[in-house]
Coordinates of C-alpha atoms and ligand atoms in Angstrom, one line a residue:
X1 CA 0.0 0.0 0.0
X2 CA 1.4 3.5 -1.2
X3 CA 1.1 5.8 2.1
X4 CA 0.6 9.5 0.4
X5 CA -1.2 12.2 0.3
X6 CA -4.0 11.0 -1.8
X7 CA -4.2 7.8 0.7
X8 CA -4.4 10.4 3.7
X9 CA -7.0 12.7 2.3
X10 CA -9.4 9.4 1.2
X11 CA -9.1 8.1 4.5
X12 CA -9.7 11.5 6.1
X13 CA -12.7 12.8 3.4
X14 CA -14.5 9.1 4.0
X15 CA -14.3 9.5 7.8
X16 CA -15.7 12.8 7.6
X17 CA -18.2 12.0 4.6
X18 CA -19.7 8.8 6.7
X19 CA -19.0 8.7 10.3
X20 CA -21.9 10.0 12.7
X21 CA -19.1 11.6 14.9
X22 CA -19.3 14.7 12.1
X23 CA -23.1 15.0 12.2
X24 CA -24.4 17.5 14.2
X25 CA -27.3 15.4 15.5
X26 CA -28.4 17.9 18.4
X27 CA -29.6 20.2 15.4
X28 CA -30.3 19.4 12.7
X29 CA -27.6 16.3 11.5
X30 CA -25.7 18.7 9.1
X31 CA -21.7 18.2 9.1
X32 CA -19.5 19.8 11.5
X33 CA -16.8 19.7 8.7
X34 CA -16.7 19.9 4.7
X35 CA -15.4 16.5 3.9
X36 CA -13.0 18.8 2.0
X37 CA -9.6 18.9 3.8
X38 CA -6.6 21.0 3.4
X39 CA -3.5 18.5 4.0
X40 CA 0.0 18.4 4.2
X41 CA 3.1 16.7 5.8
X42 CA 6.8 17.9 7.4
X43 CA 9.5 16.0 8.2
X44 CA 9.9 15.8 12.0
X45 CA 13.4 17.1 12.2
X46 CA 12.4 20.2 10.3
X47 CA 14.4 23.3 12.2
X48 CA 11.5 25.2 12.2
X49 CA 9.9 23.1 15.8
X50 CA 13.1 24.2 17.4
X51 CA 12.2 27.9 16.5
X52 CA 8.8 27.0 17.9
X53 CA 10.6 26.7 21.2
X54 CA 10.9 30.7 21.2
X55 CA 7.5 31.6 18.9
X56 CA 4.9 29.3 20.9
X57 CA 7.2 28.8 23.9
X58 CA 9.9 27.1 25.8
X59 CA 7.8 23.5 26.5
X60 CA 6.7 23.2 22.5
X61 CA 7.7 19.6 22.1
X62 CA 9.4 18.9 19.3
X63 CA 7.9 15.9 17.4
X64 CA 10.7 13.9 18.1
X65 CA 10.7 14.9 22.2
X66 CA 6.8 14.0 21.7
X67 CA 7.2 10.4 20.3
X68 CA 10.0 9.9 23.1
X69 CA 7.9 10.7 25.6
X70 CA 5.1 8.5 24.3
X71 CA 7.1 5.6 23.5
X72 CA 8.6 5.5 26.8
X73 CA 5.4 5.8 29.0
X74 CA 4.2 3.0 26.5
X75 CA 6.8 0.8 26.8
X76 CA 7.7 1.2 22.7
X77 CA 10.8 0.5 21.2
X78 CA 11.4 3.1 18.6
X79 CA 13.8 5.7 17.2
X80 CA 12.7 9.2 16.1
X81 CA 14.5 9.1 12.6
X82 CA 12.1 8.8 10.3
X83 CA 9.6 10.7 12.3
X84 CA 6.5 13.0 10.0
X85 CA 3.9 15.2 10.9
X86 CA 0.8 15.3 9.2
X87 CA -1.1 18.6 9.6
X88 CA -4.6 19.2 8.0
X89 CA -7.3 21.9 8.1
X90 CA -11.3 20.7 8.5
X91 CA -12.8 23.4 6.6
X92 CA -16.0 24.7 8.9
X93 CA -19.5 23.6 7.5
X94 CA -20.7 27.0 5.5
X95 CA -24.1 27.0 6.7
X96 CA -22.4 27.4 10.2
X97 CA -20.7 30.0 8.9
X98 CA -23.1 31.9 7.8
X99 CA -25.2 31.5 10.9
X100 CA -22.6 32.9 13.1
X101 CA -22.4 35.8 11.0
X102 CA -26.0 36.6 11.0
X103 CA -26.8 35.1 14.5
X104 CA -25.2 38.0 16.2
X105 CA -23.0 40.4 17.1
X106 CA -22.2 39.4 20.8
X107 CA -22.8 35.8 21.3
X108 CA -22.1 32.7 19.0
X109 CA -25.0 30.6 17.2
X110 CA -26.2 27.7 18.2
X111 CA -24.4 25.4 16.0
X112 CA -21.0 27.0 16.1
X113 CA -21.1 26.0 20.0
X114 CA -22.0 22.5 18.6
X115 CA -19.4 22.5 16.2
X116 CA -16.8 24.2 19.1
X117 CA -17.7 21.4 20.9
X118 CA -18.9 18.1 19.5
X119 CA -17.0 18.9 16.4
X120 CA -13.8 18.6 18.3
X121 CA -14.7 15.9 19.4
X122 CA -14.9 14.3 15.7
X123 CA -11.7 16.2 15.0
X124 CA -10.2 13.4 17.9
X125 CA -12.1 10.9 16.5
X126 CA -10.4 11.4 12.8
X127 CA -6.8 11.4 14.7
X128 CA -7.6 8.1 15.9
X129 CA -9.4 7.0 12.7
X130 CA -6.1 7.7 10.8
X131 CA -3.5 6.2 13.6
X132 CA -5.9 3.1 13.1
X133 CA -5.9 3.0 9.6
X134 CA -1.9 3.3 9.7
X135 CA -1.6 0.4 12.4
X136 CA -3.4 -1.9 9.6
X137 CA -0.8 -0.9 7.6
X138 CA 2.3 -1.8 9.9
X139 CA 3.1 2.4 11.1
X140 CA 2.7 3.7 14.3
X141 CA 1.9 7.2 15.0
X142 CA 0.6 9.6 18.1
X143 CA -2.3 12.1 18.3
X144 CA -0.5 14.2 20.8
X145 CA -3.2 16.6 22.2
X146 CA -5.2 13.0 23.0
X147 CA -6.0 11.5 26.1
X148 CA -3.0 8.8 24.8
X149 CA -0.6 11.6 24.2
X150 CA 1.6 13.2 25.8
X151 CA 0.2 16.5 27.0
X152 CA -1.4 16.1 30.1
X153 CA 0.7 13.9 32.2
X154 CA 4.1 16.1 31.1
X155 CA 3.2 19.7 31.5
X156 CA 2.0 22.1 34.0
X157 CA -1.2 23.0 34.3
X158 CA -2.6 26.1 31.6
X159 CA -3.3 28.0 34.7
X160 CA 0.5 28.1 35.6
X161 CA 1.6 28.7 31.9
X162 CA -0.9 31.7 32.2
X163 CA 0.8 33.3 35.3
X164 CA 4.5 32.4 33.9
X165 CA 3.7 33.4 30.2
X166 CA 0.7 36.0 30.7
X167 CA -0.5 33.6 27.9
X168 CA -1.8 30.1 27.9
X169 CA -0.3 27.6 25.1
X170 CA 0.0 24.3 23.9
X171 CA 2.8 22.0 24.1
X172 CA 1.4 21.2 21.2
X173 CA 0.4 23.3 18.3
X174 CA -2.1 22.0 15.5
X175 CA -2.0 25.6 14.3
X176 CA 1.5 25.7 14.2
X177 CA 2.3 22.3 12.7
X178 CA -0.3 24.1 10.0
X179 CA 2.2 26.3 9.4
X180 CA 5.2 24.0 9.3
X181 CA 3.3 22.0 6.4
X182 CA 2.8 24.4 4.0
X183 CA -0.5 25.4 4.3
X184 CA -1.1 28.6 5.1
X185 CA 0.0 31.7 7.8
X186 CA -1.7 33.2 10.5
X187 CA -3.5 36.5 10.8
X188 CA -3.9 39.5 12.6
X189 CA -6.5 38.0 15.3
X190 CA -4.2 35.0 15.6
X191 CA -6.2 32.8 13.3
X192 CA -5.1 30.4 11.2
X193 CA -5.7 31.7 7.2
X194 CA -5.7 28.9 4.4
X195 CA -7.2 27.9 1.3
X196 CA -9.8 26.9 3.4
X197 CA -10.5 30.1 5.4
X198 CA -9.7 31.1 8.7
X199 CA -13.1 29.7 10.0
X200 CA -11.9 26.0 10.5
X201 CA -10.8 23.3 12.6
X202 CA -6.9 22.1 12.3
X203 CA -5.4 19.1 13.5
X204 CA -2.4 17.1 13.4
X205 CA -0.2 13.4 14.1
X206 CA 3.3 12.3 14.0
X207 CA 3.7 9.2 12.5
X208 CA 6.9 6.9 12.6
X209 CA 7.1 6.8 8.8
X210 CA 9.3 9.1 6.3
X211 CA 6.6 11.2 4.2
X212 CA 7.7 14.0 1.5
X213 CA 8.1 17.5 3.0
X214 CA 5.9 19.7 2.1
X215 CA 8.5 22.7 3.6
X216 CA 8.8 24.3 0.9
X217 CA 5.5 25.9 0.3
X218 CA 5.3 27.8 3.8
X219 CA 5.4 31.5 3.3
X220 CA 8.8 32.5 4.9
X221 CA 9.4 31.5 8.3
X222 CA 9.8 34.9 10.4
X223 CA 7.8 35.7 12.9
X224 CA 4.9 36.9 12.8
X225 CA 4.4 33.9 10.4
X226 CA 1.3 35.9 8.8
X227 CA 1.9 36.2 5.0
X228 CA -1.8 36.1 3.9
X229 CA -3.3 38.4 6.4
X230 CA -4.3 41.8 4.4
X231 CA -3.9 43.5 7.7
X232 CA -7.2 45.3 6.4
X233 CA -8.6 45.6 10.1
X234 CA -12.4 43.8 9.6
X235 CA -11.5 41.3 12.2
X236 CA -11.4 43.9 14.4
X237 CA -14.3 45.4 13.9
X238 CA -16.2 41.8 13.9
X239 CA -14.7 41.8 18.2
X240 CA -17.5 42.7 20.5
X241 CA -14.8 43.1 23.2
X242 CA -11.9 45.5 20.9
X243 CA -9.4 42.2 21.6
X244 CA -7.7 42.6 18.2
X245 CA -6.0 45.8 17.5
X246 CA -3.1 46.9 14.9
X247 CA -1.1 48.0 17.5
X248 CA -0.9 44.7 19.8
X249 CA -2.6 41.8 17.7
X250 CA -4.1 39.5 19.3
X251 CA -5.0 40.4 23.3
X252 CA -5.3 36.9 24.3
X253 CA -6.1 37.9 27.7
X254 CA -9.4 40.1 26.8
X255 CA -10.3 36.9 23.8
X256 CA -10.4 34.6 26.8
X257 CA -12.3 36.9 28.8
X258 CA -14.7 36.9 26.4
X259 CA -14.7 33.9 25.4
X260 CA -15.3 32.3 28.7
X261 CA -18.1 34.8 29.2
X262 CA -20.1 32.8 27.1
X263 CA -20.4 29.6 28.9
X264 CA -23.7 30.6 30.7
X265 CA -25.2 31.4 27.8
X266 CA -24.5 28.7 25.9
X267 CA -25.4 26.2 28.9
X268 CA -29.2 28.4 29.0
X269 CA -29.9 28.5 25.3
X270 CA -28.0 25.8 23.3
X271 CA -27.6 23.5 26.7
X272 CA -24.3 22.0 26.5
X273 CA -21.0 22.7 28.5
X274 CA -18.5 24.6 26.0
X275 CA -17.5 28.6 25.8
X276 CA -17.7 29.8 21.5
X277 CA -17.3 32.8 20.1
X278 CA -15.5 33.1 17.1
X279 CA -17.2 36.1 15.4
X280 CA -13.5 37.5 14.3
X281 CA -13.6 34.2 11.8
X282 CA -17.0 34.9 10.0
X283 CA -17.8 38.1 7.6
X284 CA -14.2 39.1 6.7
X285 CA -12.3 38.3 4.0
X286 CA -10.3 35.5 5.2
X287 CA -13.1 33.4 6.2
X288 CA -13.2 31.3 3.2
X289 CA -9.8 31.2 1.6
X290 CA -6.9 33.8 1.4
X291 CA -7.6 36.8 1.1
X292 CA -6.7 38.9 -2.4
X293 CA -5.5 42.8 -2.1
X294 CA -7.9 44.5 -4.6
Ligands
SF4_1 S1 -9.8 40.1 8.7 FE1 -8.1 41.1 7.6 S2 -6.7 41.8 9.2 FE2 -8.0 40.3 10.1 S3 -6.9 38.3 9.9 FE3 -8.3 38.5 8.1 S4 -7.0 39.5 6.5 FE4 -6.0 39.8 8.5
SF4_2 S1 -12.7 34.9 19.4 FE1 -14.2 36.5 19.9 S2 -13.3 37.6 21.6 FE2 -11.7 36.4 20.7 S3 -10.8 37.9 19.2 FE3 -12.3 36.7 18.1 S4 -14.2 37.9 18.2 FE4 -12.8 38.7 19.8

C-alpha cells in the first residue's frame, strides 16, 4: 500500500463523509466539517519546531521529544529518525458560517457552540481514525493533544503557563504544525488563514514513517508567520470586546475573557457545557480562503 497524500486525504474525506461523529445530530444532523480537507506533511526534524521553542514557547515539544515521551510511558521500542507530521485543516461547514455571522453580534450561534464542541470531538475521532488506519498498515503514530498523548501527564497545568507566560499555550500546536506544512500563515487575530479560510478546525499526528516535505510551500518563516493576512482591520471590527487591534494583535487575555463569558449562555440557550465565540472568523475576508488585495 502506497502511504501518500491521496491515501491520507481518502481516508480523512470518507471519515468525515460517513462517520456519525461529524453529524451534528443535536440540530439538525448537518456536518460539522466539509469532507473537503486541506493536507499536508513535514519531516519531523524540520528546524523550524526548534524555533517553535521561542515563537509558541519554551515547553513546545518537538515531534521527536513528543514520540520519546510516548514511546517511553508505552513501553515502545522506537527511534525518532524517520519521524513526519501530518497537519490538515477541517474546513468549517458554511451553513455554520453563515449562521454565526447573521446570528449575532455578541454571542455565537447555536451550531458553532456544537461544532466548538462536538465537532472537536470528531476532530479526535479522525486522529484516531487515521493512527488506526496506519496500524493496519504496519506504522505507528501519536495524536498528541489525546488523552494517549503526551500532554497532560508532562506539562504544568494552563493555569501556571498563564501566570509564567501572561498567555496560555499548547505543548502542542495543530496551528502551528499548519504552518510547518505548508499550508497557510496566521493572521492578525491570531487565526489560522488557508485555502480553506480562517473559519476551521486544524489538527495534526506524527507518525513513525518518512513522508515528503511539504516545507517548501510555507510562506517564509519569520515571525509573525502571517503572510496572507491583508492587515485590512475587519476582524477587528467583527470583536465585541476590541481584543484585536493593529497595535498589539491578538489580546489573548481580553479573547479569553470573552470567550469564557459565554459559557452561561451557551449552557441556558444551546444547553451544552463549552465557551464559543468566534465572530473575528466569520464576515471578513479571510473566512473562506486567502484573502486577495484589490
Ligand atoms: S480580517 Fe483582515 S486583518 Fe483580520 S486576519 Fe483577516 S485578513 Fe488579516
Ligand atoms: S474569538 Fe471572539 S473575543 Fe476572541 S478575538 Fe475573536 S471575536 Fe474577539
Amino acid at each position: 500500500m502506497n502511504i501518500d497524500k491521496k491515501w491520507f486525504l481518502e481516508k480523512a474525506n470518507d471519515f468525515l463523509r460517513n462517520n456519525e461523529a461529524n453529524r451534528m445530530t443535536g440540530v439538525d444532523g448537518s456536518l460539522f466539517w466539509e469532507p473537503d480537507i486541506l493536507l499536508g506533511f513535514v519531516s519531523g526534524d524540520d528546524p523550524i519546531f526548534e524555533k517553535y521553542k521561542e515563537v509558541v514557547g519554551p515547553k513546545h515539544l518537538t515531534p521527536a521529544e513528543a514520540y520519546s515521551k510516548y514511546c517511553i510511558k508505552n513501553g515502545i521500542s522506537a527511534t525518532t529518525d524517520n519521524l513526519s507530521v501530518v497537519a490538515y485543516i477541517l474546513p468549517m461547514n458554511s451553513l455554520t458560517k453563515k449562521e454565526n455571522l447573521e446570528y449575532s453580534k455578541e454571542w455565537p450561534s447555536e451550531k458553532w457552540a456544537h461544532t466548538r464542541f462536538y465537532g472537536d470531538r470528531c476532530n479526535k475521532a479522525l486522529q484516531d481514525h487515521l493512527l488506526e488506519e496506519l496500524e493496519k498498515e504496519g506504522i505507528n503514530g501519536l495524536a498528541p493533544m489525546s488523552p494517549k498523548g503526551v500532554k497532560k501527564s508532562d506539562y504544568p497545568s494552563n493555569n501556571y503557563l498563564f501566570k509564567v507566560y501572561n498567555y496560555e499555550y499548547s505543548s502542542w500546536s495543530h496551528r502551528h504544525m499548519c504552518f510547518a506544512a505548508g499550508l497557510g500563515s496566521f493572521g492578525l487575530s491570531d487565526g489560522f488563514i488557508s485555502e480553506k479560510g480562517k473559519a476551521m478546525r486544524c489538527g495534526s499526528i506524527i507518525v513513525d514513517y518518512k513522508l515528503p516535505s511539504d516545507a517548501a510551500n510555507r510562506p517564509p518563516d519569520t515571525e509573525p508567520y502571517n503572510k496572507y493576512c491583508l492587515e485590512c482591520g475587519e476582524c477587528i471590527k467583527r470583536c465585541p470586546v476590541g481584543a484585536i487591534s493593529f497595535k498589539e494583535g491578538h489580546d489573548k487575555v481580553k479573547c479569553r475573557e470573552m470567550v469564557t463569558s459565554t459559557i452561561p449562555y451557551i449552557n441556558q440557550n444551546y444547553h451544552i457545557p463549552i465557551y464559543s465565540c468566534g465572530l473575528c472568523q466569520v464576515g471578513v475576508p479571510c473566512s473562506n480562503g486567502i484573502p486577495i488585495k484589490k
